[in-house]
Amino acid sequence: QKEVEQNSGPLSVPEGAIASLNCTYSDRGSQSFFWYRQYSGKSPELIMSIYSNGDKEDGRFTAQLNKASQYVSLLIRDSQPSDSATYLCAVNIYGNNRLAFGKGNQVVVIP
Amino acid sequence: GAGVSQSPRYKVAKRGQDVALRCDPISGHVSLFWYQQALGQGPEFLTYFQNEAQLDKSGLPSDRFFAERPEGSVSTLKIQRTQQEDSAVYLCASSDETGLNAGELFFGEGSRLTVL
């Protein structure tokens, strides 16, 4: 079982709609969770961090964490063409000095 | 500069050649990470430095890979006797936090290695 799983294929959403991305992780002891955005040919950049169960909102982005289900999600409201990118879920693996990344989900916002 | 700087941005090597990839982290950042990213995949952890100490090298795929950060700032990732499967983008990231708190990573633009 991979440490961080993002299994959905590319997601196409119309401009203005909500994009929903999901991620599961294997290590029950993990405490820190992150979403990174990566534009094509560019490096990842942090957009959200979440540490407690529940929702965390930052502008058009909402991260949701459910530690009991080992599940993290990201919602992008009012999607814009500039949101077209790959979104990487990352988990700070308990007891290790590193972030483990999922393979990413590509989002395409259609004008 | 203000960000993480990596060089070279692009490197083409013949199979069997040695390569060295350089990372200049954000000034004052204690933690430095190397990741390998294959096309269409997420970054895979290679190694972690806290200052000059290499605290975790569990992700290095073979003994052909070696990393150092002798003075706690600039780091070099060296790959000996390159193989085609080493072709990837090598990302360096730094953080002003350590270990389990080092979640906010600042990435460089990466070094794209192509082995022919």
Coordinates of N, CA and C in Angstrom, one line a residue:
Chain A
Q1 N 0.9 -1.2 0.0 CA 0.0 0.0 0.0 C 0.9 1.2 0.0
K2 N 0.6 2.2 -0.9 CA 1.4 3.4 -1.0 C 1.1 4.3 0.2
E3 N 2.0 5.1 0.6 CA 1.8 5.9 1.8 C 0.8 7.0 1.5
V4 N 0.7 7.5 0.3 CA -0.3 8.5 -0.1 C -0.9 8.1 -1.4
E5 N -2.2 8.0 -1.4 CA -2.9 7.6 -2.7 C -3.8 8.7 -3.2
Q6 N -3.6 9.0 -4.5 CA -4.5 9.8 -5.2 C -4.9 9.1 -6.5
N7 N -6.1 8.5 -6.5 CA -6.4 7.6 -7.6 C -7.2 8.1 -8.7
S8 N -7.8 9.3 -8.6 CA -8.6 9.8 -9.6 C -7.8 10.2 -10.8
G9 N -8.4 10.1 -12.0 CA -7.8 10.5 -13.3 C -8.0 12.0 -13.4
P10 N -7.6 12.5 -14.6 CA -7.7 14.0 -14.8 C -9.2 14.4 -14.6
L11 N -9.3 15.6 -14.0 CA -10.6 16.1 -13.7 C -10.9 17.4 -14.5
S12 N -11.9 17.4 -15.3 CA -12.3 18.5 -16.1 C -13.5 19.2 -15.5
V13 N -13.4 20.5 -15.2 CA -14.5 21.2 -14.6 C -14.8 22.5 -15.4
P14 N -16.0 22.9 -15.6 CA -16.3 24.1 -16.2 C -15.9 25.3 -15.3
E15 N -15.5 26.4 -15.9 CA -15.2 27.6 -15.2 C -16.4 28.0 -14.3
G16 N -16.0 28.3 -13.0 CA -17.0 28.6 -12.0 C -17.6 27.5 -11.2
A17 N -17.3 26.3 -11.6 CA -17.7 25.1 -10.9 C -16.8 24.8 -9.7
I18 N -17.2 23.7 -8.9 CA -16.3 23.3 -7.8 C -15.5 22.1 -8.3
A19 N -14.2 22.1 -8.0 CA -13.4 20.9 -8.2 C -13.1 20.3 -6.9
S20 N -13.3 18.9 -6.9 CA -13.1 18.2 -5.6 C -12.0 17.1 -5.8
L21 N -11.0 17.1 -5.0 CA -9.9 16.2 -5.1 C -9.8 15.4 -3.7
N22 N -9.5 14.2 -3.9 CA -9.4 13.3 -2.7 C -8.0 12.6 -2.5
C23 N -7.7 12.3 -1.3 CA -6.4 11.7 -1.0 C -6.6 10.8 0.2
T24 N -6.0 9.6 0.2 CA -6.0 8.8 1.4 C -4.5 8.5 1.8
Y25 N -4.3 8.2 3.0 CA -2.9 8.0 3.5 C -2.9 6.7 4.4
S26 N -1.8 6.1 4.5 CA -1.7 4.8 5.2 C -1.3 4.9 6.6
D27 N -0.5 5.9 7.0 CA 0.1 5.9 8.3 C -0.9 6.6 9.3
R28 N -1.5 5.9 10.2 CA -2.5 6.4 11.1 C -1.9 7.5 12.0
G29 N -0.6 7.4 12.3 CA 0.1 8.4 13.2 C 0.4 9.7 12.5
S30 N 0.2 9.9 11.3 CA 0.5 11.2 10.6 C -0.3 12.3 11.2
Q31 N 0.3 13.5 11.3 CA -0.3 14.6 11.9 C -0.4 15.9 11.0
S32 N 0.3 15.9 9.9 CA 0.4 17.1 9.1 C 0.1 16.8 7.7
F33 N -0.7 17.6 7.0 CA -1.2 17.3 5.7 C -1.2 18.5 4.8
F34 N -0.9 18.4 3.6 CA -0.6 19.5 2.7 C -1.1 19.3 1.3
W35 N -1.5 20.4 0.7 CA -1.8 20.3 -0.8 C -0.9 21.2 -1.5
Y36 N -0.2 20.7 -2.5 CA 0.7 21.5 -3.3 C 0.1 21.6 -4.7
R37 N 0.3 22.7 -5.4 CA -0.1 22.9 -6.8 C 1.2 22.9 -7.6
Q38 N 1.1 22.2 -8.8 CA 2.2 22.1 -9.7 C 1.7 22.4 -11.1
Y39 N 2.1 23.6 -11.6 CA 1.9 23.9 -13.0 C 2.8 23.1 -13.9
S40 N 2.4 22.8 -15.1 CA 3.2 22.0 -16.0 C 4.6 22.6 -16.2
G41 N 5.6 21.8 -16.0 CA 6.9 22.2 -16.2 C 7.5 23.1 -15.0
K42 N 6.7 23.2 -14.0 CA 7.1 24.1 -12.9 C 7.3 23.2 -11.6
S43 N 7.7 23.8 -10.5 CA 7.9 23.1 -9.3 C 6.7 23.2 -8.4
P44 N 6.5 22.3 -7.5 CA 5.3 22.4 -6.6 C 5.4 23.6 -5.7
E45 N 4.2 24.1 -5.4 CA 4.1 25.2 -4.4 C 3.0 24.9 -3.5
L46 N 3.2 25.2 -2.2 CA 2.2 25.0 -1.2 C 1.0 25.9 -1.3
I47 N -0.2 25.3 -1.2 CA -1.4 26.1 -1.2 C -2.2 25.9 0.0
M48 N -2.1 24.8 0.7 CA -2.9 24.6 1.9 C -2.2 23.6 2.8
S49 N -2.3 23.9 4.1 CA -1.9 22.9 5.1 C -3.1 22.7 6.1
I50 N -3.2 21.5 6.7 CA -4.2 21.2 7.6 C -3.7 20.2 8.6
Y51 N -4.0 20.4 9.9 CA -3.5 19.6 11.0 C -4.5 19.0 11.9
S52 N -5.8 19.6 11.8 CA -6.8 19.1 12.7 C -8.0 18.6 11.9
N53 N -8.8 17.7 12.5 CA -10.0 17.2 11.8 C -10.9 18.4 11.5
G54 N -11.6 18.3 10.4 CA -12.6 19.3 10.0 C -12.2 20.0 8.7
D55 N -12.7 21.2 8.6 CA -12.5 22.0 7.4 C -11.5 23.2 7.7
K56 N -10.8 23.6 6.7 CA -10.0 24.8 6.7 C -10.1 25.5 5.4
E57 N -10.5 26.8 5.5 CA -10.8 27.5 4.3 C -9.8 28.6 4.1
D58 N -9.3 28.8 2.9 CA -8.4 29.9 2.5 C -8.8 30.4 1.1
G59 N -9.5 31.5 1.1 CA -10.0 32.0 -0.2 C -10.9 31.0 -0.9
R60 N -10.6 30.6 -2.1 CA -11.5 29.7 -2.8 C -11.1 28.2 -2.5
F61 N -10.1 28.0 -1.7 CA -9.7 26.7 -1.4 C -10.2 26.2 0.0
T62 N -10.7 25.0 0.1 CA -11.0 24.4 1.4 C -10.4 23.0 1.5
A63 N -9.7 22.8 2.5 CA -9.1 21.5 2.8 C -9.9 20.8 3.9
Q64 N -10.1 19.5 3.8 CA -10.9 18.8 4.7 C -10.1 17.6 5.2
L65 N -10.1 17.3 6.5 CA -9.3 16.2 7.1 C -10.2 15.4 7.9
N66 N -10.1 14.1 7.7 CA -10.7 13.1 8.6 C -9.7 12.0 9.0
K67 N -9.1 12.2 10.1 CA -8.1 11.3 10.6 C -8.6 9.9 10.8
A68 N -9.8 9.7 11.3 CA -10.3 8.4 11.5 C -10.4 7.6 10.2
S69 N -10.8 8.3 9.1 CA -10.9 7.6 7.8 C -9.6 7.7 7.0
Q70 N -8.6 8.4 7.6 CA -7.3 8.7 6.9 C -7.5 9.2 5.5
Y71 N -8.2 10.3 5.5 CA -8.7 10.9 4.3 C -8.5 12.4 4.3
V72 N -8.0 13.0 3.2 CA -7.8 14.4 3.1 C -8.4 14.8 1.7
S73 N -9.1 16.0 1.7 CA -9.7 16.4 0.4 C -9.4 17.9 0.2
L74 N -9.5 18.3 -1.0 CA -9.4 19.7 -1.4 C -10.5 20.1 -2.3
L75 N -11.2 21.2 -1.9 CA -12.2 21.7 -2.8 C -11.7 23.1 -3.3
I76 N -12.0 23.3 -4.6 CA -11.7 24.5 -5.3 C -13.0 25.1 -5.7
R77 N -13.4 26.2 -5.1 CA -14.7 26.8 -5.5 C -14.4 27.8 -6.6
D78 N -15.5 28.1 -7.4 CA -15.4 29.1 -8.4 C -14.2 28.9 -9.3
S79 N -14.0 27.7 -9.8 CA -12.8 27.3 -10.5 C -12.5 28.3 -11.6
Q80 N -11.2 28.6 -11.8 CA -10.7 29.6 -12.8 C -9.8 28.8 -13.7
P81 N -9.6 29.3 -15.0 CA -8.6 28.6 -15.8 C -7.2 28.6 -15.2
S82 N -6.9 29.6 -14.4 CA -5.6 29.6 -13.8 C -5.4 28.5 -12.7
D83 N -6.5 27.8 -12.4 CA -6.4 26.7 -11.5 C -6.0 25.4 -12.2
S84 N -6.0 25.5 -13.5 CA -5.6 24.3 -14.2 C -4.1 23.9 -13.9
A85 N -3.9 22.8 -13.3 CA -2.6 22.4 -12.8 C -2.8 20.9 -12.2
T86 N -1.7 20.4 -11.7 CA -1.7 19.1 -11.0 C -1.6 19.4 -9.5
Y87 N -2.5 18.8 -8.8 CA -2.6 19.0 -7.3 C -2.0 17.8 -6.6
L88 N -1.0 18.0 -5.8 CA -0.3 17.0 -5.1 C -0.7 17.0 -3.6
C89 N -1.2 15.8 -3.1 CA -1.4 15.6 -1.7 C -0.1 15.2 -1.0
A90 N 0.2 15.8 0.1 CA 1.5 15.4 0.8 C 1.2 15.2 2.3
V91 N 1.8 14.2 2.9 CA 1.6 13.9 4.3 C 3.0 13.8 4.9
N92 N 3.1 14.4 6.1 CA 4.3 14.3 6.9 C 4.3 12.9 7.6
I93 N 5.1 12.0 7.2 CA 5.0 10.6 7.7 C 5.5 10.6 9.2
Y94 N 4.7 10.1 10.1 CA 5.0 10.1 11.5 C 6.3 9.3 11.7
G95 N 7.2 9.9 12.4 CA 8.5 9.3 12.8 C 9.6 9.4 11.7
N96 N 9.2 10.1 10.6 CA 10.2 10.3 9.5 C 10.3 11.8 9.3
N97 N 11.5 12.1 8.8 CA 11.8 13.6 8.5 C 11.5 13.9 7.1
R98 N 10.3 13.6 6.6 CA 10.0 13.8 5.2 C 8.6 13.9 4.9
L99 N 8.2 14.6 3.7 CA 6.9 14.6 3.2 C 6.8 13.4 2.2
A100 N 5.7 12.7 2.2 CA 5.4 11.7 1.2 C 4.3 12.3 0.3
F101 N 4.5 12.2 -1.0 CA 3.6 12.8 -1.9 C 2.8 11.7 -2.7
G102 N 1.5 12.1 -3.0 CA 0.8 11.3 -3.9 C 1.2 11.6 -5.3
K103 N 0.6 10.8 -6.3 CA 1.1 11.0 -7.7 C 0.4 12.2 -8.3
G104 N -0.5 12.8 -7.6 CA -1.1 14.0 -8.1 C -2.4 13.8 -8.9
N105 N -3.2 14.8 -9.0 CA -4.5 14.8 -9.8 C -4.4 16.1 -10.7
Q106 N -4.6 15.8 -12.0 CA -4.6 16.9 -12.9 C -6.0 17.5 -13.0
V107 N -6.1 18.8 -12.9 CA -7.3 19.6 -13.0 C -7.3 20.4 -14.2
V108 N -8.3 20.4 -15.0 CA -8.4 21.2 -16.2 C -9.7 22.0 -16.1
V109 N -9.6 23.3 -16.0 CA -10.8 24.2 -15.9 C -11.1 24.7 -17.3
I110 N -12.3 24.4 -17.8 CA -12.7 24.8 -19.2 C -13.4 26.1 -19.2
P111 N -12.9 27.1 -19.9 CA -13.6 28.4 -19.9 C -15.0 28.3 -20.5
Chain B
G1 N 19.8 35.0 -4.2 CA 18.4 35.2 -4.6 C 17.4 34.8 -3.5
A2 N 16.2 35.1 -3.7 CA 15.2 34.9 -2.6 C 14.7 33.4 -2.6
G3 N 14.8 32.7 -3.7 CA 14.3 31.4 -3.7 C 15.4 30.3 -3.7
V4 N 14.9 29.0 -3.9 CA 15.8 27.9 -4.0 C 16.3 27.9 -5.5
S5 N 17.6 27.8 -5.6 CA 18.2 27.8 -6.9 C 18.9 26.5 -7.2
Q6 N 18.6 25.9 -8.4 CA 19.2 24.6 -8.8 C 19.9 24.8 -10.1
S7 N 21.0 24.0 -10.3 CA 21.7 24.0 -11.5 C 22.4 22.7 -11.7
P8 N 22.5 22.2 -13.0 CA 21.9 22.9 -14.2 C 20.4 22.6 -14.3
R9 N 19.7 23.4 -15.0 CA 18.3 23.2 -15.2 C 18.0 22.0 -16.1
Y10 N 18.9 21.7 -17.0 CA 18.8 20.6 -17.9 C 20.2 20.0 -18.1
K11 N 20.2 18.6 -18.0 CA 21.4 17.9 -18.2 C 21.2 16.7 -19.0
V12 N 21.9 16.5 -20.1 CA 21.9 15.3 -20.9 C 23.2 14.5 -20.7
A13 N 23.1 13.3 -20.3 CA 24.2 12.5 -20.0 C 24.2 11.2 -20.8
K14 N 25.3 10.7 -21.2 CA 25.4 9.4 -21.8 C 25.4 8.3 -20.7
R15 N 24.8 7.2 -21.0 CA 24.8 6.2 -20.0 C 26.2 5.8 -19.5
G16 N 26.3 5.8 -18.2 CA 27.7 5.5 -17.6 C 28.4 6.7 -17.1
Q17 N 27.9 7.9 -17.5 CA 28.6 9.2 -17.1 C 28.2 9.5 -15.7
D18 N 29.0 10.2 -15.0 CA 28.7 10.8 -13.7 C 28.1 12.2 -13.8
V19 N 27.1 12.5 -13.0 CA 26.6 13.9 -13.0 C 26.5 14.4 -11.6
A20 N 26.5 15.7 -11.5 CA 26.4 16.4 -10.2 C 25.4 17.5 -10.4
L21 N 24.4 17.5 -9.5 CA 23.4 18.5 -9.5 C 23.5 19.4 -8.2
R22 N 23.4 20.7 -8.4 CA 23.6 21.6 -7.3 C 22.3 22.2 -6.8
C23 N 22.2 22.5 -5.5 CA 21.1 23.1 -4.9 C 21.6 24.2 -4.0
D24 N 21.1 25.4 -4.2 CA 21.4 26.5 -3.2 C 20.1 26.9 -2.6
P25 N 19.9 26.5 -1.3 CA 18.6 26.7 -0.6 C 18.4 28.2 -0.2
I26 N 17.2 28.5 0.3 CA 16.9 29.8 0.8 C 17.9 30.0 2.0
S27 N 18.5 31.2 2.0 CA 19.4 31.5 3.1 C 18.8 31.3 4.5
G28 N 19.5 30.6 5.3 CA 19.0 30.4 6.7 C 18.2 29.2 6.9
H29 N 17.7 28.5 5.8 CA 16.9 27.4 5.9 C 17.7 26.2 6.4
V30 N 17.2 25.6 7.5 CA 17.9 24.5 8.1 C 17.8 23.2 7.4
S31 N 16.6 22.9 6.9 CA 16.3 21.6 6.3 C 16.4 21.7 4.8
L32 N 16.9 20.7 4.2 CA 17.1 20.6 2.8 C 16.7 19.1 2.3
F33 N 15.9 19.1 1.3 CA 15.4 17.8 0.8 C 15.7 17.6 -0.7
W34 N 16.0 16.4 -1.1 CA 16.1 16.1 -2.5 C 14.9 15.1 -2.8
Y35 N 14.2 15.4 -3.9 CA 13.2 14.5 -4.4 C 13.5 14.2 -5.9
Q36 N 13.0 13.1 -6.3 CA 13.0 12.7 -7.7 C 11.6 12.6 -8.2
Q37 N 11.4 13.2 -9.4 CA 10.0 13.2 -9.9 C 10.1 12.7 -11.4
A38 N 9.5 11.5 -11.6 CA 9.3 11.0 -12.9 C 8.1 11.6 -13.6
L39 N 8.1 11.5 -14.9 CA 7.0 12.1 -15.6 C 5.6 11.5 -15.2
G40 N 4.7 12.4 -14.8 CA 3.4 11.9 -14.5 C 3.2 11.4 -13.1
Q41 N 4.3 11.5 -12.3 CA 4.3 11.0 -10.9 C 4.5 12.1 -9.9
G42 N 4.2 11.8 -8.7 CA 4.6 12.8 -7.6 C 6.0 12.7 -7.2
P43 N 6.5 13.7 -6.5 CA 7.9 13.7 -6.1 C 8.1 12.5 -5.1
E44 N 9.3 11.8 -5.3 CA 9.7 10.7 -4.5 C 10.9 11.1 -3.6
F45 N 10.8 10.9 -2.3 CA 11.8 11.4 -1.4 C 13.1 10.6 -1.7
L46 N 14.2 11.4 -1.7 CA 15.5 10.8 -1.8 C 16.3 10.9 -0.5
T47 N 16.5 12.1 0.0 CA 17.3 12.3 1.2 C 17.0 13.6 1.9
Y48 N 17.4 13.7 3.2 CA 17.1 14.9 4.0 C 18.3 15.3 4.8
F49 N 18.6 16.6 4.8 CA 19.7 17.2 5.6 C 19.1 18.2 6.6
Q50 N 19.6 18.1 7.8 CA 19.4 19.2 8.8 C 20.7 19.8 9.0
N51 N 20.8 21.0 8.5 CA 22.2 21.7 8.5 C 23.1 20.8 7.6
E52 N 24.3 20.4 8.2 CA 25.2 19.6 7.4 C 25.0 18.1 7.6
A53 N 24.1 17.8 8.5 CA 23.9 16.4 8.8 C 22.9 15.7 7.9
Q54 N 23.3 14.6 7.3 CA 22.3 13.9 6.5 C 21.6 12.9 7.4
L55 N 20.4 13.3 7.8 CA 19.6 12.5 8.7 C 18.8 11.4 8.1
D56 N 18.6 11.4 6.9 CA 17.8 10.4 6.3 C 18.2 10.2 4.8
K57 N 18.7 9.1 4.4 CA 19.0 8.8 3.0 C 18.3 7.6 2.5
S58 N 17.2 7.3 3.2 CA 16.5 6.0 2.9 C 15.9 6.0 1.5
G59 N 15.7 7.1 0.9 CA 15.1 7.1 -0.5 C 16.1 7.0 -1.6
L60 N 17.4 7.1 -1.3 CA 18.4 7.0 -2.4 C 18.2 5.6 -3.0
P61 N 18.0 5.5 -4.4 CA 17.7 4.2 -5.0 C 18.8 3.2 -5.1
S62 N 20.0 3.7 -5.0 CA 21.2 2.7 -5.1 C 22.4 3.4 -4.6
D63 N 23.5 2.7 -4.4 CA 24.7 3.3 -4.0 C 25.4 4.1 -5.0
R64 N 24.8 4.3 -6.2 CA 25.3 5.2 -7.2 C 24.9 6.6 -6.9
F65 N 23.9 6.8 -6.0 CA 23.5 8.1 -5.6 C 24.1 8.5 -4.3
F66 N 24.6 9.8 -4.3 CA 25.3 10.3 -3.1 C 25.0 11.8 -3.0
A67 N 24.7 12.2 -1.8 CA 24.4 13.6 -1.6 C 25.2 14.2 -0.4
E68 N 25.5 15.4 -0.5 CA 26.3 16.1 0.6 C 25.9 17.5 0.7
R69 N 26.1 18.0 1.9 CA 25.8 19.4 2.3 C 26.9 19.9 3.3
P70 N 28.1 20.0 2.9 CA 29.3 20.0 3.8 C 29.2 21.2 4.8
E71 N 28.7 22.4 4.3 CA 28.7 23.5 5.2 C 27.3 24.0 5.6
G72 N 26.4 23.1 5.4 CA 25.0 23.4 5.9 C 24.3 24.3 5.0
S73 N 24.8 24.6 3.8 CA 24.0 25.5 2.9 C 23.8 24.8 1.6
V74 N 24.7 25.0 0.6 CA 24.7 24.4 -0.7 C 24.8 22.9 -0.6
S75 N 24.0 22.2 -1.4 CA 24.0 20.8 -1.4 C 24.2 20.3 -2.9
T76 N 24.9 19.1 -3.0 CA 25.1 18.5 -4.3 C 24.6 17.1 -4.2
L77 N 23.9 16.7 -5.3 CA 23.4 15.4 -5.5 C 24.3 14.8 -6.6
K78 N 25.0 13.7 -6.4 CA 25.8 13.1 -7.4 C 25.3 11.8 -7.8
I79 N 25.3 11.5 -9.0 CA 24.8 10.2 -9.5 C 26.0 9.7 -10.4
Q80 N 26.5 8.5 -9.9 CA 27.6 7.9 -10.6 C 27.0 6.8 -11.6
R81 N 27.8 6.7 -12.7 CA 27.4 5.6 -13.7 C 26.0 5.7 -14.1
T82 N 25.5 6.8 -14.6 CA 24.1 7.0 -14.8 C 23.5 5.9 -15.7
Q83 N 22.2 5.6 -15.4 CA 21.4 4.6 -16.2 C 20.2 5.3 -16.7
Q84 N 19.6 4.7 -17.7 CA 18.4 5.4 -18.3 C 17.3 5.6 -17.3
E85 N 17.2 4.6 -16.3 CA 16.1 4.8 -15.4 C 16.3 6.0 -14.4
D86 N 17.5 6.6 -14.5 CA 17.8 7.8 -13.6 C 17.2 9.0 -14.3
S87 N 16.7 8.9 -15.5 CA 16.1 10.1 -16.2 C 14.9 10.6 -15.4
A88 N 14.9 11.8 -15.0 CA 13.8 12.3 -14.1 C 14.1 13.8 -13.9
V89 N 13.2 14.5 -13.2 CA 13.5 15.8 -12.7 C 13.9 15.6 -11.2
Y90 N 15.0 16.2 -10.8 CA 15.5 16.2 -9.5 C 15.2 17.5 -8.8
L91 N 14.3 17.5 -7.8 CA 13.9 18.7 -7.1 C 14.6 18.8 -5.8
C92 N 15.0 20.0 -5.5 CA 15.5 20.3 -4.2 C 14.5 21.2 -3.5
A93 N 14.4 21.0 -2.2 CA 13.4 21.9 -1.4 C 14.1 22.2 -0.1
S94 N 13.8 23.4 0.4 CA 14.3 23.8 1.7 C 13.2 24.2 2.6
S95 N 13.4 24.3 3.9 CA 12.4 24.7 4.9 C 13.2 25.3 6.1
D96 N 12.5 26.2 6.7 CA 13.1 26.8 7.9 C 12.7 26.0 9.2
E97 N 11.9 25.0 9.0 CA 11.6 24.1 10.1 C 12.3 22.8 10.0
T98 N 12.2 22.0 11.0 CA 13.0 20.7 11.0 C 12.1 19.6 11.1
G99 N 12.5 18.5 10.6 CA 11.9 17.2 10.8 C 10.4 17.2 10.6
L100 N 9.6 16.7 11.6 CA 8.2 16.5 11.5 C 7.5 17.8 11.2
N101 N 8.1 19.0 11.5 CA 7.4 20.2 11.3 C 7.7 20.8 9.9
A102 N 8.6 20.1 9.2 CA 9.0 20.7 7.9 C 8.0 20.4 6.8
G103 N 6.8 20.9 6.9 CA 5.8 20.6 5.9 C 5.7 21.6 4.8
E104 N 6.1 22.9 5.1 CA 6.1 23.9 4.1 C 7.4 23.9 3.4
L105 N 7.5 23.3 2.3 CA 8.7 23.2 1.6 C 8.7 24.2 0.4
F106 N 9.9 24.8 0.2 CA 10.1 25.7 -0.9 C 10.9 25.0 -1.9
F107 N 10.4 24.8 -3.1 CA 11.1 24.0 -4.1 C 11.8 24.9 -5.1
G108 N 12.9 24.3 -5.6 CA 13.6 24.9 -6.7 C 12.9 24.5 -8.0
E109 N 13.4 25.0 -9.1 CA 12.8 24.7 -10.4 C 13.1 23.3 -10.9
G110 N 14.1 22.7 -10.3 CA 14.4 21.3 -10.6 C 15.5 21.2 -11.7
S111 N 16.2 20.1 -11.7 CA 17.2 19.8 -12.7 C 16.6 18.6 -13.5
R112 N 16.4 18.8 -14.8 CA 15.9 17.7 -15.6 C 17.0 16.9 -16.2
L113 N 17.2 15.6 -15.8 CA 18.2 14.8 -16.2 C 17.7 13.8 -17.3
T114 N 18.4 13.8 -18.4 CA 18.0 12.8 -19.4 C 19.3 12.0 -19.7
V115 N 19.1 10.7 -19.5 CA 20.2 9.8 -19.8 C 20.0 9.0 -21.1
L116 N 20.9 9.1 -22.0 CA 20.7 8.5 -23.3 C 21.4 7.1 -23.4

